[in-house]
Each structure stands twice: as structure tokens, then as C-alpha cells.
Coordinates of C-alpha atoms in Angstrom, one line a residue:
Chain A
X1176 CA 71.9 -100.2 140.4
X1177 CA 69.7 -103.3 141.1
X1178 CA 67.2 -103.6 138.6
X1179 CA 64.6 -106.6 138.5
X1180 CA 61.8 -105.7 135.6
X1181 CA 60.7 -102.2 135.9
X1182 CA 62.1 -101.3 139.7
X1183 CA 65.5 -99.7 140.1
X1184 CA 66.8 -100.0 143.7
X1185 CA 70.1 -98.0 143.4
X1186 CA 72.7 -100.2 145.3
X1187 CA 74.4 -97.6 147.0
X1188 CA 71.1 -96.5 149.0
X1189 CA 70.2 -99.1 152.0
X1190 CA 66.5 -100.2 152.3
X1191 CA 64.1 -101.2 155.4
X1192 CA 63.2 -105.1 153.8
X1193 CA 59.6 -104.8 155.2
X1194 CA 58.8 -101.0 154.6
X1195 CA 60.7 -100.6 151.2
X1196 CA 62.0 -97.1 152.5
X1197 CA 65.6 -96.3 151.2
X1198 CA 67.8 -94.7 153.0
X1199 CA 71.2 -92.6 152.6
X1200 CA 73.9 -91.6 154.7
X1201 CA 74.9 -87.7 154.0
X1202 CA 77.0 -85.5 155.8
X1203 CA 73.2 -83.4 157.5
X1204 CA 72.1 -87.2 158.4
X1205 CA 70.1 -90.0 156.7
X1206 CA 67.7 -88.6 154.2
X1207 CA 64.9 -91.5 153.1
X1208 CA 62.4 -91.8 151.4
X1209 CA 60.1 -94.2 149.3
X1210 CA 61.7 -97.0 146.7
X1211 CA 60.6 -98.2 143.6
X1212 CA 58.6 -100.8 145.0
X1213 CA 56.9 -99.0 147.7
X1214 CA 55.8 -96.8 145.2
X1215 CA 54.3 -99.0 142.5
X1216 CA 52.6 -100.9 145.5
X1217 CA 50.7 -97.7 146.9
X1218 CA 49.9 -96.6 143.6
X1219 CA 49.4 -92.7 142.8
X1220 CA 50.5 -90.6 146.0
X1221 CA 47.3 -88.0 147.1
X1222 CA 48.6 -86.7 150.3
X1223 CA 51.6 -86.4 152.2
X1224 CA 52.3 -85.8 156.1
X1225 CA 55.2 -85.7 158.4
X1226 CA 56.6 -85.1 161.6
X1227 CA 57.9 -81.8 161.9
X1228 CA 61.6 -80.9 162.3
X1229 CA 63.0 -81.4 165.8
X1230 CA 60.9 -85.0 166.3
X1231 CA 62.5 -87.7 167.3
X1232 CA 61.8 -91.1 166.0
X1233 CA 62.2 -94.6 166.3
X1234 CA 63.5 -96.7 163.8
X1235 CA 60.5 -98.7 162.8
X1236 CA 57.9 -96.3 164.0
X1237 CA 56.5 -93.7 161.8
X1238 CA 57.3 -90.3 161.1
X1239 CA 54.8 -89.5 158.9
X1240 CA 51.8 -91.1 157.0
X1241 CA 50.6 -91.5 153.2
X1242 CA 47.1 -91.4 151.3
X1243 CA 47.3 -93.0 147.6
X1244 CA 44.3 -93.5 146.1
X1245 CA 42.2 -95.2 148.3
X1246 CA 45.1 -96.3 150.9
X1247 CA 46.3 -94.8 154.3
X1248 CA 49.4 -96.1 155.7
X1249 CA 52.1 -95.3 157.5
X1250 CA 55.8 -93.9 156.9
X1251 CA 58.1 -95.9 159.0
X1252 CA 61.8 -94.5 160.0
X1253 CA 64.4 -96.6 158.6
X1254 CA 66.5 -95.4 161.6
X1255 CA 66.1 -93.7 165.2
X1256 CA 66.8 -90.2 165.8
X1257 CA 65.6 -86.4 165.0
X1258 CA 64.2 -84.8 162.3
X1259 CA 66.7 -82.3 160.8
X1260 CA 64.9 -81.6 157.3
X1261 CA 61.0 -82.2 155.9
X1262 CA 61.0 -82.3 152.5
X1263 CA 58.4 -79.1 151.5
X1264 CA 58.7 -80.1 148.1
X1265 CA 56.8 -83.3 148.4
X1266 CA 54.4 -82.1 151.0
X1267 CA 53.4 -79.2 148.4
X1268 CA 53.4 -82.1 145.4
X1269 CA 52.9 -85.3 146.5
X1270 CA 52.9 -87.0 142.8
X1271 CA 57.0 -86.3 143.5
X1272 CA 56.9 -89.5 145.0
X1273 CA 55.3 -91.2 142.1
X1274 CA 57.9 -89.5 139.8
X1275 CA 61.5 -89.4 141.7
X1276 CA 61.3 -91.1 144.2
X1277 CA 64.9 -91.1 144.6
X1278 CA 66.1 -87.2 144.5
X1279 CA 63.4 -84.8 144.4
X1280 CA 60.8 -87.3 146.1
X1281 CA 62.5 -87.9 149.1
X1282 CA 60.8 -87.2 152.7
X1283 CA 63.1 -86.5 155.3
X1284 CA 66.2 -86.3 156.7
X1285 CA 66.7 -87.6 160.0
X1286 CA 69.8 -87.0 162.5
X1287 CA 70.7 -90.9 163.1
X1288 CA 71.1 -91.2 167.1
X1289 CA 72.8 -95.1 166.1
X1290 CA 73.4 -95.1 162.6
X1291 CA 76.0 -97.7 162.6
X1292 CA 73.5 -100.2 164.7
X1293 CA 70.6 -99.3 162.7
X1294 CA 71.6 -99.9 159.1
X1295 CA 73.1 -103.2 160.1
X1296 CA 69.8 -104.7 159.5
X1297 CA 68.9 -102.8 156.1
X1298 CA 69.6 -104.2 152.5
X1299 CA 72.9 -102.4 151.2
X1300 CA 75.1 -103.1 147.9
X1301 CA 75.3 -106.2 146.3
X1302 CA 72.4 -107.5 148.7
X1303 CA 69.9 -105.5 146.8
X1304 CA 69.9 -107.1 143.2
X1305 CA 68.7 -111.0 145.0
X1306 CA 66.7 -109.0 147.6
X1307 CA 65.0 -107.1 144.9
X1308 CA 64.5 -109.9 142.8
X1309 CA 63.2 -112.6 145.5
X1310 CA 60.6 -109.7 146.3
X1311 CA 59.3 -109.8 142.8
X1312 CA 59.1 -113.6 142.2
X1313 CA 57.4 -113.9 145.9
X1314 CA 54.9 -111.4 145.1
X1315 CA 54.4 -112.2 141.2
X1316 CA 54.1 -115.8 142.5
X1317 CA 51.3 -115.0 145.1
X1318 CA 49.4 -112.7 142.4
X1319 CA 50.5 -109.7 144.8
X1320 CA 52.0 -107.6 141.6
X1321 CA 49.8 -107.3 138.3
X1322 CA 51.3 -108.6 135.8
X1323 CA 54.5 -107.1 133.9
X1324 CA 52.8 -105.6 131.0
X1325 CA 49.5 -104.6 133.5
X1326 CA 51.5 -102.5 135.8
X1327 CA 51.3 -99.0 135.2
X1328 CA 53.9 -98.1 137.6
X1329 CA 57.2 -98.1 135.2
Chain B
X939 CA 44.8 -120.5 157.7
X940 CA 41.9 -120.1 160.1
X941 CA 40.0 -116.7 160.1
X942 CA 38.6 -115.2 163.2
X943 CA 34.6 -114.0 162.4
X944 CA 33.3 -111.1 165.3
X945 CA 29.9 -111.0 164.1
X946 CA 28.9 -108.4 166.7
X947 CA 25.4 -107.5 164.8
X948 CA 24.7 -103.5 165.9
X949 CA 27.1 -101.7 168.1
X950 CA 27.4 -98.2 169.2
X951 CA 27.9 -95.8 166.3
X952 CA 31.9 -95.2 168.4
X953 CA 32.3 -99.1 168.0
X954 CA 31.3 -99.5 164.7
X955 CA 34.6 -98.1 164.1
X956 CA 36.7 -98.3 166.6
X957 CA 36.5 -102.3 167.5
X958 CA 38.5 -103.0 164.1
X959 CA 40.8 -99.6 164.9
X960 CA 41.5 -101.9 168.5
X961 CA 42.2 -105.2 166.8
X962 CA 44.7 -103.9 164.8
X963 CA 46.7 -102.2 167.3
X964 CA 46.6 -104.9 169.2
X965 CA 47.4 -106.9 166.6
X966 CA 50.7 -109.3 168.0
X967 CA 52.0 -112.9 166.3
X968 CA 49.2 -114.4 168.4
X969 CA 46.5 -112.4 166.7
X970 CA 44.1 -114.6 164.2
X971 CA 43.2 -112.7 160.7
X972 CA 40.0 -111.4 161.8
X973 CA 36.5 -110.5 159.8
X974 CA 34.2 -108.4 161.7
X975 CA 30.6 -107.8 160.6
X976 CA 29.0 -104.6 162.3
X977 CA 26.3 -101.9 161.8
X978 CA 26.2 -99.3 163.8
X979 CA 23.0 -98.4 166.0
X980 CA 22.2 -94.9 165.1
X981 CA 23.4 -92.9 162.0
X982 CA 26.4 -91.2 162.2
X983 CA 28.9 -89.2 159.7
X984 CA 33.0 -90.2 159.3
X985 CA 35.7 -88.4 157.7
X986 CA 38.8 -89.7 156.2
X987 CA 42.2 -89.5 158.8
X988 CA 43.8 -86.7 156.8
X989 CA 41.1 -84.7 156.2
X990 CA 40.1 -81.7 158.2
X991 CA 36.7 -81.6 160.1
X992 CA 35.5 -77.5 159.9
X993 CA 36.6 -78.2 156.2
X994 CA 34.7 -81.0 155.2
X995 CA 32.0 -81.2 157.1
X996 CA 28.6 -78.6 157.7
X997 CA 28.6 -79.3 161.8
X998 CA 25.8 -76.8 162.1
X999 CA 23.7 -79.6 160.0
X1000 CA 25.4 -82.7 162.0
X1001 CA 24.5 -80.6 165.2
X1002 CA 20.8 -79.9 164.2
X1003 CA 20.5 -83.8 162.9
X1004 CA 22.3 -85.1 166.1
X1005 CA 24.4 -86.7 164.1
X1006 CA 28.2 -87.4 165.6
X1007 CA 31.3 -87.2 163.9
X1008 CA 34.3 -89.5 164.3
X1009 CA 37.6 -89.5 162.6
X1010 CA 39.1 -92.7 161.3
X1011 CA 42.3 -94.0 160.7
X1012 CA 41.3 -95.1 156.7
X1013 CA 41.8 -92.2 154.0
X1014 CA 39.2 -90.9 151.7
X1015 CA 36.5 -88.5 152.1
X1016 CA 33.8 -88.1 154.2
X1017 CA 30.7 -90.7 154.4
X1018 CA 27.0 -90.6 156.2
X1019 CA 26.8 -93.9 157.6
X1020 CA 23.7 -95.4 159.5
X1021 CA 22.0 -99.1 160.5
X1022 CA 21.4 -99.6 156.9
X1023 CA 25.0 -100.9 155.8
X1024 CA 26.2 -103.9 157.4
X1025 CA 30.4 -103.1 157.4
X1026 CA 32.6 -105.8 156.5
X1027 CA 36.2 -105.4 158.2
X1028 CA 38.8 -107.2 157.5
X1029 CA 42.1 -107.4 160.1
X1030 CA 45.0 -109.3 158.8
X1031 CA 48.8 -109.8 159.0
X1032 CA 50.4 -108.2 156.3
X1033 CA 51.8 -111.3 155.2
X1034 CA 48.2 -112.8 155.0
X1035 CA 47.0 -110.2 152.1
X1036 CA 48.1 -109.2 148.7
X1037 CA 51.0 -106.7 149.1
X1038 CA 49.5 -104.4 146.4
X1039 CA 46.6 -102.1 146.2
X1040 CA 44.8 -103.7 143.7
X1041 CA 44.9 -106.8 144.7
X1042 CA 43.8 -106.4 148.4
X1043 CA 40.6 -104.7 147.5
X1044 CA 40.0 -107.5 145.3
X1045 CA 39.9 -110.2 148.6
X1046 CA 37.0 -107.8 149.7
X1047 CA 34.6 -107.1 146.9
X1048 CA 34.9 -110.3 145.0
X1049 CA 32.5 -111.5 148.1
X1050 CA 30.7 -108.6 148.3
X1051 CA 30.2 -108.9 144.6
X1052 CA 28.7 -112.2 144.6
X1053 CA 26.9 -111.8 147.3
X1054 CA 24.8 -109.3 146.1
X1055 CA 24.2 -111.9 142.8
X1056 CA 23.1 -114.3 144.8
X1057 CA 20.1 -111.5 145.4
X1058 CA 19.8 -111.4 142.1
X1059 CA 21.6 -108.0 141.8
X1060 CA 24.1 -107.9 138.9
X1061 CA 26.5 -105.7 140.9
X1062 CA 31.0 -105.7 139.3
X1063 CA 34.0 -104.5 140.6
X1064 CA 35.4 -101.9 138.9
X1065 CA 38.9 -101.1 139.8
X1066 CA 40.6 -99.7 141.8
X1067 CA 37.7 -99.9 144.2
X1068 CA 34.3 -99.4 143.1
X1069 CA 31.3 -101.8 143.2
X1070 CA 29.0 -101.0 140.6
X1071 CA 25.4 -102.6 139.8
X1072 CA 25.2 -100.7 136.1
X1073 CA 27.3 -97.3 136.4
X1074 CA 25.6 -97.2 139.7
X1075 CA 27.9 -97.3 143.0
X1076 CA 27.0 -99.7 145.4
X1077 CA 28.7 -99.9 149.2
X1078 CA 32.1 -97.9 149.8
X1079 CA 35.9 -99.2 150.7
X1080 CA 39.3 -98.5 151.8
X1081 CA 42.4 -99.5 153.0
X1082 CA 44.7 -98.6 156.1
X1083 CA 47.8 -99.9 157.4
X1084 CA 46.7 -100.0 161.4
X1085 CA 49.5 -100.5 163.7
X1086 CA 51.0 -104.2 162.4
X1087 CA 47.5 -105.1 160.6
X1088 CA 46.4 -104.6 156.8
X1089 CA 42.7 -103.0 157.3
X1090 CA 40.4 -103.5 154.1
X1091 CA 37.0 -102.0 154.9
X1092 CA 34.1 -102.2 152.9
X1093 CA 29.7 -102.2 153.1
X1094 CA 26.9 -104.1 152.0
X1095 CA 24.3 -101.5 151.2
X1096 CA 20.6 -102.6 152.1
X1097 CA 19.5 -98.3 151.7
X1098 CA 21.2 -94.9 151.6
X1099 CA 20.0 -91.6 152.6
X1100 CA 21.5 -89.1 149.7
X1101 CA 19.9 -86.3 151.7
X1102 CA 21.6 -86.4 154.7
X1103 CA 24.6 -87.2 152.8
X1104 CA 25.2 -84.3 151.0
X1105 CA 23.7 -82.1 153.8
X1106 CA 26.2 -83.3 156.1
X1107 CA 29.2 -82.2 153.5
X1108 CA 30.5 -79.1 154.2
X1109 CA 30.3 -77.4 150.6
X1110 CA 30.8 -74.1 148.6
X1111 CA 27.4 -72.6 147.8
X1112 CA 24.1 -74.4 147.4
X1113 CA 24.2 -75.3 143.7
X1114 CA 27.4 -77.6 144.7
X1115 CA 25.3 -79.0 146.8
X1116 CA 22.0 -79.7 145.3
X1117 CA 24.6 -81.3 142.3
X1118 CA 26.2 -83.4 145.1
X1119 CA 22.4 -84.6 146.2
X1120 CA 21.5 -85.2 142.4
X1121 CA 25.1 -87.0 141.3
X1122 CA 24.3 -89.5 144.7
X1123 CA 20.8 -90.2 143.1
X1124 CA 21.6 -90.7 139.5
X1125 CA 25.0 -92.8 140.8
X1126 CA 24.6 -94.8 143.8
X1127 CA 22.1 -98.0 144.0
X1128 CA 21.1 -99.8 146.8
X1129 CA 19.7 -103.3 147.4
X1130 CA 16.4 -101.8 148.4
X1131 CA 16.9 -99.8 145.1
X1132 CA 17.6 -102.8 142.4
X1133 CA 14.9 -105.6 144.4
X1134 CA 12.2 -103.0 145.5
X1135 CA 12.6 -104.0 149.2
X1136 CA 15.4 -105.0 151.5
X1137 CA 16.1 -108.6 151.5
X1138 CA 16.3 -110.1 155.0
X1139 CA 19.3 -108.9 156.8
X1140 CA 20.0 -112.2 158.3
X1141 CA 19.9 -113.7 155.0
X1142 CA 22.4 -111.3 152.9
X1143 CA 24.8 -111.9 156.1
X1144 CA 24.6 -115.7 156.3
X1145 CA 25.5 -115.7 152.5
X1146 CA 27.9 -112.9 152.7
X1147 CA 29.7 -115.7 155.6
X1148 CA 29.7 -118.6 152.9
X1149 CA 31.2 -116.3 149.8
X1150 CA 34.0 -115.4 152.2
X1151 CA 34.9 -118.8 153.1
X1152 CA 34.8 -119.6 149.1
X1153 CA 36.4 -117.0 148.5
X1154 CA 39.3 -117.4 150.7
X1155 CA 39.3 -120.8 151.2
X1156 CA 39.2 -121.0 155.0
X1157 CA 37.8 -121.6 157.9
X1158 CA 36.0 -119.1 159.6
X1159 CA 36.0 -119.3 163.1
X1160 CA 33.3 -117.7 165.2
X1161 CA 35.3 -115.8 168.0
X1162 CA 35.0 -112.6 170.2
X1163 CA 37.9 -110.0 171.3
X1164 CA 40.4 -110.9 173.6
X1165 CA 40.8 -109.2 177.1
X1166 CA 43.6 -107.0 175.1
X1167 CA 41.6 -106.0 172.5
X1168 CA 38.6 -105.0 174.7
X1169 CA 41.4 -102.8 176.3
X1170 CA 42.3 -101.6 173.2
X1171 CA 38.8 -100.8 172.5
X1172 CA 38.8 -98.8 175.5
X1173 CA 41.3 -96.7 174.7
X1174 CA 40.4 -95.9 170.8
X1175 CA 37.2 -95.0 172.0
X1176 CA 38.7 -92.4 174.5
X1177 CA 41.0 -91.2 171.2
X1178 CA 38.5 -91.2 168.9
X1179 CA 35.6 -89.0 171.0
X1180 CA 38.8 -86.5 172.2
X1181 CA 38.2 -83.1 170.5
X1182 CA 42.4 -83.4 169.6
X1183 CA 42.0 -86.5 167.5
X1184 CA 38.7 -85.0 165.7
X1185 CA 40.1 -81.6 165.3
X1186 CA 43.5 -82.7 164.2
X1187 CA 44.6 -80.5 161.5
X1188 CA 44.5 -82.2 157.9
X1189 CA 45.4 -81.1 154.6
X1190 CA 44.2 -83.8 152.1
X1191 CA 42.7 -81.2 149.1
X1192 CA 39.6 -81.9 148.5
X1193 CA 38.3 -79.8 145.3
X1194 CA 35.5 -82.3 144.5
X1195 CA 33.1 -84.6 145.9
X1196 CA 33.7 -87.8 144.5
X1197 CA 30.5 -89.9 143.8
X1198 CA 32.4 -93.1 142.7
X1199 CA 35.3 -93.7 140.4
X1200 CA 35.3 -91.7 137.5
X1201 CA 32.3 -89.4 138.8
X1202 CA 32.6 -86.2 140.4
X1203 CA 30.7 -83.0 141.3
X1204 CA 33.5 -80.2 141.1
X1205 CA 33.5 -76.3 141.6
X1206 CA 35.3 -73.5 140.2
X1207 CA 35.9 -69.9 139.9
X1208 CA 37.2 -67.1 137.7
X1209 CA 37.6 -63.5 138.1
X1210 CA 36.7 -61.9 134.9
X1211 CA 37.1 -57.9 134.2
X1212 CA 33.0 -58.2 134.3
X1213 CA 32.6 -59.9 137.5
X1214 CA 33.4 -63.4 139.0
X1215 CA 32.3 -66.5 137.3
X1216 CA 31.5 -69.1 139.7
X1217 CA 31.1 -73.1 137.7
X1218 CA 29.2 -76.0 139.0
X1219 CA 29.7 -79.4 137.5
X1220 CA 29.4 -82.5 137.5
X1221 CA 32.5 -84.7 135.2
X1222 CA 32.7 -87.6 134.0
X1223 CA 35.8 -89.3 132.2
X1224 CA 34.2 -88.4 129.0
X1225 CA 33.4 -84.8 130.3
X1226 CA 31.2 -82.1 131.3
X1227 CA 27.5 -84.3 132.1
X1228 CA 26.0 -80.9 133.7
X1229 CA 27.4 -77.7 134.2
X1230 CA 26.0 -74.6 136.4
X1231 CA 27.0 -71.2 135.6
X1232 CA 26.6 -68.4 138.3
X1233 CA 28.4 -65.4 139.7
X1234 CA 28.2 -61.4 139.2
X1235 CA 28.6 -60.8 135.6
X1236 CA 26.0 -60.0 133.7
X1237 CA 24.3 -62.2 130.8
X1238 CA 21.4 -60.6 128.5
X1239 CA 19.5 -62.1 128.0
X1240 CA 19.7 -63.9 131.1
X1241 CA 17.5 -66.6 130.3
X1242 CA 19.9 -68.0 127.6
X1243 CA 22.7 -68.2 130.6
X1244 CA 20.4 -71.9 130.9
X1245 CA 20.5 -72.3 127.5
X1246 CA 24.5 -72.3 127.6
X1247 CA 24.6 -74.8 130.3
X1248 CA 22.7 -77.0 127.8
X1249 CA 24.9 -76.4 125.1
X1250 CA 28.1 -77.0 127.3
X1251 CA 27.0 -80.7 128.2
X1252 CA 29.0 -83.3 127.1
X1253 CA 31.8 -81.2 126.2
X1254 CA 35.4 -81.8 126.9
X1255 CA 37.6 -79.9 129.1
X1256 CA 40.0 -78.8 126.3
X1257 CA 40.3 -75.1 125.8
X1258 CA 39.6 -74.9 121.8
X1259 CA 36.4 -76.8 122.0
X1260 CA 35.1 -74.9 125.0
X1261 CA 36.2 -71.5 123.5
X1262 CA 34.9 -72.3 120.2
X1263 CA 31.2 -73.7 121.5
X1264 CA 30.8 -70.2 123.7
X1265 CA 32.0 -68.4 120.6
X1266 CA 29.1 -69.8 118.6
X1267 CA 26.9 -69.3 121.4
X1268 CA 27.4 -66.0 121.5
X1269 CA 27.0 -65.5 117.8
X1270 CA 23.8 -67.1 117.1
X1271 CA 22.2 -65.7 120.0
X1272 CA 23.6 -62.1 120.6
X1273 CA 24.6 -62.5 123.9
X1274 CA 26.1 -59.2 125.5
X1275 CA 28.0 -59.9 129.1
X1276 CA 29.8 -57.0 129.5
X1277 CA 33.5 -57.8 130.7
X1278 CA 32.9 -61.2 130.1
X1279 CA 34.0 -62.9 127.1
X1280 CA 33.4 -66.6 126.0
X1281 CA 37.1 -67.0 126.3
X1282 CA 37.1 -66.0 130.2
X1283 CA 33.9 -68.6 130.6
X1284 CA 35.5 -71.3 128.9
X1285 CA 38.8 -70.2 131.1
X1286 CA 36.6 -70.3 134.0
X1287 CA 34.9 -74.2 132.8
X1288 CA 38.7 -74.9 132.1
X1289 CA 39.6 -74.7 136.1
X1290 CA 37.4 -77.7 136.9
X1291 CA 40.6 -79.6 135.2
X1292 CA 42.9 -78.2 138.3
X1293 CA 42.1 -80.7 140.1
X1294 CA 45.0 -83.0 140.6
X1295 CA 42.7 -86.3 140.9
X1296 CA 40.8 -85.7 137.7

């Protein structure tokens, strides 16, 4: 488990650097879904969409979008291939997001068409604790997080 | 950094969304951050991308007004927008803008704040995202992630037509509405509101141009689209008037009408063994500020059912205190409402809580 402050990025899930999606390898495919970060950065989820099972998607394209608070954005695939699973869950309760992001909260499940090519590039082990922790400093640094003790997103 | 300025004056109601839409999909390395000032040339009403147009929206009224409807890619609810805001849209790389929420909205209004000061109007930002002069809202905004670009949106506000705002909402029953009309009164402000008159246009933009330069301390560069993004313009205006991209299926709930942070004008109902009881309200974070009771029960005497609204204001949504106010209602007046007891009232005031956003 990388921890830097009040984000936990477990270490055996990979993660999209620029997107802070996670990602994890099961036996159905690679179910992802929202980290730590990404979640304190949007703020309180409102809405959830995404692509339907049966999709395909690129790895770095969207498969779905997001509305928190007063933010839209989009849900980028953390790697190329089909939608086997939509989690109804989140889509029913979005707030999931906010509060598991890591089990209950997740999004999808995609059937990888490269998996091996397209995790090479994602953050993975012992790479998450610096990657994690870089992240913070930069964005502390250029006033892009609140402060520690202002966050409400622990 | 240098900043790209488009200050492209009054457009087409279609452009006055869709040029920013088309500079951030076209967004590539090569792309400058870009501000673009615009007001559109005729009014017009936009809902929020993940909401749902025959939900939202009374198209019968937009129809009779002539008033189109466009769908953008920023979230929220529905707005009435005419010549009378001047939009200020801001088109950056990601790596250009705060990562977090909070902090991107604050690159936006902290000029929009002090520009309005300069007028003499004492407007503050209230997070996450409201402008306030007072506990009045002044000017709207939002954020989108746009193909590669951050999008923060936001107004100046010179007027504000309430009444074709909350005609053009698509709402419940009438009382909702004339609430909605009366919360957009009582809470929004405009600069022709706070000076008595609208200070020059040309003026409030010129100094608008020199708080954002202060404010971000750069250059801004007076520039027009490129050939791509004229492209690109081309083609969001082909998405955005398509019947697919308006009629897209949403599913954002909406159970309220927000009026600005904090304020909202929310409906309920509640099937009692006397009849349904429909609630009309308008809360606050301290509470109920105004509450309309209606439905098919019956109330004798029926002019004290007023008299109960009255007593209801500035109460809390917490069950006891509710319960326990109706209660004593009842008692000192001898209410009879067959079928329907104070508990099922304060059960039917209680559902205005459901609302996950409250």
C-alpha cells in the first residue's frame, strides 16, 4: 500500500499517471476505476455514465464521463479493448466513488485486447509510493491541493 | 506564459458556445491557453451535458419564446442566457491550471470578483463556485474537461431576466415554479441591479482584460482561431444543432432547482391515507425559508393551511421538531384533516431531505 498523507494507492493495482485511474488484472479482464487522488481532485461524485457492455475502447479515450459538483470530465480507459461488466452499483450511487473507490466504487471491467503492451506504461508496485508522493509535493507546491488539514477528502 | 485573448464581441447564440467547445478539441501542443470573451446575439437557453432535455426543460415555452436550446459539454443545470452576460472562457492545457476543483474556479472569479469592485460592487467568492454581492448570486460557472483542454466557464452579469428563466425550466406544478421565479429574485443580483444602470459594456470588459493579466500574470495576446479551429467550429456546430446530441438521453437527477450554493427551491410528495400531500419549498442550509403545502387532503379550516406554512418557516428538516410544531398546530387551533395527521405532514416536509445534494 502507497500512502503519502491521506491517499492510499494500493501497490498491487497499476494506475494511468495522467488520469489517476487504477487498474487490476482479474481472471473476467481489467476492472478500473477511480484512485484516491482522482477522487479528492473531483470532489463529491453527482453523476455517473458509461459505455455499455460490448463497447470497445481505446486505451486513453473515454468510456464514460463524470459530473462532481460543478465539474464534467471524462473517464479515460487505462487500457484498449471491450466492455465485459458496467458497474450498476455506482451508476445507481455515485457517492460509491467518493466512498470505495477501490472495491465497491469501481467502474468497469474491460476485456484487455493488449494487456501486456498497455500496462507497460502504467504505475505498478514499488513505483507507486515515489509516484504518489512526487504527485503530492508537485501539486501542494503549485497550490493545486488545499492544504492537509483543509482537505475534506480523507 | 502567453495567453491567447479571442475577444469576438456578439456571436451567434450556436457560437457563443460552441467556439470554446472547438478550441478545445482542437486543442494540440501547439495550442496557446486561450481566453475568449463572447455574448451571444439573441437569447437563448442551455442545459448541462448529462442532463435530459424533455426533462428539464418546458419546450412548449422555448417554442412560443423562440428561444433555442443547445446542449453543452459543461455539467450543471439548465441556464437562460441572452446579450446581457458577457461569457468569459477559459481554454487551457491541463498542465497550465490548478489540478483541483477548488482551485481552478478560483483562476476565474478572483477577476471576475474584482472586476466588479472596481464598479463599485462589493461582489466575493464563495466556494466552491458562487459569486456573491451580499447573499445575492451574481454570474454562473463550471468546469469541463474538453478533449485535451481544462474548460473554466464563467459570466459577467450586466441584467437577468428571472421570468424567462424559470419559464423556460421544465417544472412540477406552478407553485414550484412561481417559488423558482421568487428564489431568482430574492437571490440573484445584477450589475444593473447593485449601480441602478449598466455600466458601459466596453468599460467592464477593458477592466475585466487588465484583472486577468494581474491576476495571472501574463501576457495576453490578442489573437483569432486558427484554420483548424474554424474547422472545428464547423463541425461542433453541426453536433451541437443535430436532434441526437440535444436529445441524448441523460440521467443527472435533478430534484431541485438550485438558485446558488446553499439555496434551493425543492418539491416533494406524500401519499397520506387522507389524500396526497404535495410540499413546495424553498431551503436554505439553515432550513425551511418558505414552504407551500398543497394536494387532496382536506384541512378545516382551510384558511389556517396558510397559517401552517407560516409557522413551518425557519424550521429544520429534523423529524421531532417538525412533528412536534404540527402537533401544536393542530392543538391550538383545532385543525381536523381527516386521514392526515401532523406526523404524515411532517413525513411529507421530511422528503425534501431526499435529495442527495442537500
Amino acid at each position: 500500500m502507497a500512502q503519502v498523507k491521506e491517499f492510499h494507492l494500493p501497490d498491487d493495482l497499476y494506475y494511468d499517471r495522467k488520469e489517476h485511474i487504477w487498474a487490476r488484472p482479474e481472471d473476467e479482464g481489467v476492472r478500473a476505476g477511480l484512485d484516491a487522488f482522482g477522487v479528492c481532485a473531483a470532489g463529491t461524485v453527482a453523476y455517473v455514465k458509461l459505455s455499455p457492455v460490448g463497447r470497445q475502447v481505446q486505451k486513453g479515450r473515454a468510456f464514460g464521463s463524470m459530473e462532481a459538483g460543478k465539474y464534467v470530465g471524462p473517464l479515460k480507459a487505462p487500457v484498449s479493448g471491450t466492455i465485459a461488466a458496467v458497474n450498476q452499483e455506482v451508476l445507481a450511487n455515485p457517492g460509491l466513488l467518493n466512498v470505495d473507490h477501490y472495491e465497491q466504487g469501481w467502474l468497469v471491467v474491460i476485456s484487455p485486447g493488449n494487456l501486456g503492451g498497455d500496462i507497460a506504461d502504467l504505475v505498478h508496485g514499488p513505483d507507486v509510493q515515489p509516484w504518489l508522493e512526487a504527485e503530492v509535493v508537485e501539486y501542494e507546491q503549485k497550490g493545486m491541493l488545499k492544504k492537509e488539514e483543509e482537505r475534506q477528502c480523507k | 506564459m502567453q495567453v491567447r485573448l479571442l475577444d469576438l464581441g456578439a456571436v451567434s447564440y450556436l457560437e457563443s458556445q460552441t467556439i470554446y467547445h472547438a478550441v478545445a478539441h482542437a486543442m494540440d501542443d501547439a495550442t496557446p491557453n486561450t481566453i475568449a470573451l463572447v455574448s451571444p446575439d439573441r437569447p437563448y437557453v442551455c442545459i448541462g451535458y448529462h442532463q435530459e432535455l424533455d426533462k428539464e426543460i418546458d419546450l412548449e415555452y422555448c417554442r412560443s419564446r423562440d428561444l433555442p436550446v443547445l446542449r453543452r459539454e459543461v455539467g450543471g443545470g439548465a441556464v437562460y442566457l441572452d446579450g446581457e452576460q458577457l461569457f468569459v472562457q477559459f481554454i487551457f492545457h491541463h498542465e497550465n491550471l490548478p489540478r483541483k476543483v477548488e482551485e481552478m474556479y478560483k483562476v476565474l472569479i478572483g477577476p471576475l470578483v474584482e472586476t466588479y469592485r472596481t464598479f463599485g460592487i462589493h461582489a466575493h467568492h464563495r466556494p466552491l463556485n458562487d459569486i456573491l454581492v451580499g447573499d445575492r448570486k451574481i454570474g454562473g460557472t463550471g468546469i469541463a474537461v474538453i478533449g485535451e483542454a481544462i474548460v473554466v466557464v464563467g459570466s459577467l452579469m450586466f441584467d437577468f431576466d428571472s421570468d424567462a428563466m424559470a419559464h423556460a425550466l421544465r417544472v412540477s406544478s406552478e407553485k414550484m415554479r412561481d417559488k423558482i421565479h421568487q428564489s431568482l429574485r430574492d437571490y440573484m443580483t445584477t450589475m444593473k441591479r447593485e449601480l441602478g444602470r449598466r455600466p458601459p459594456r466596453q468599460r467592464v470588459k477593458s477592466i475585466l482584460i487588465e484583472k486577468l493579466r494581474d491576476a495571472l500574470e501574463v501576457e495576453l495576446e490578442p489573437g483569432s482561431l486558427s484554420y483548424k479551429e474554424r474547422k472545428t467550429v464547423e463541425a461542433v456546430n453541426r453536433r451541437f444543432l443535430s436532434p441526437r446530441w440535444l436529445r441524448r438521453q441523460g440521467g443527472l437527477p435533478r430534484r431541485h432547482v438550485l438558485i446558488r450554493g446553499g439555496v434551493r427551491v425543492a418539491e416533494a410528495e406524500h401519499k397520506a391515507p387522507g389524500g396526497l400531500i404535495r410540499v413546495t419549498a424553498r431551503l436554505s442550509e439553515d432550513g425551511i425559508e418558505d414552504l407551500t403545502l398543497s394536494g387532496d387532503f382536506t384541512f378545516h379550516p382551510q384558511h389556517l393551511l396558510e397559517e401552517l406554512e407560516v409557522a413551518l418557516r425557519n424550521r429544520r428538516l429534523d423529524e421531532y421538531d417538525l412533528t412536534g410544531a404540527i402537533d401544536a398546530f393542530y392543538g391550538a387551533h383545532g385543525v381536523q384533516s381527516p386521514g392526515v395527521s401532523p406526523k404524515n405532514l411532517a413525513a411529507a416536509v421530511l422528503r425534501l431531505r431526499d435529495d442527495p445534494s442537500s
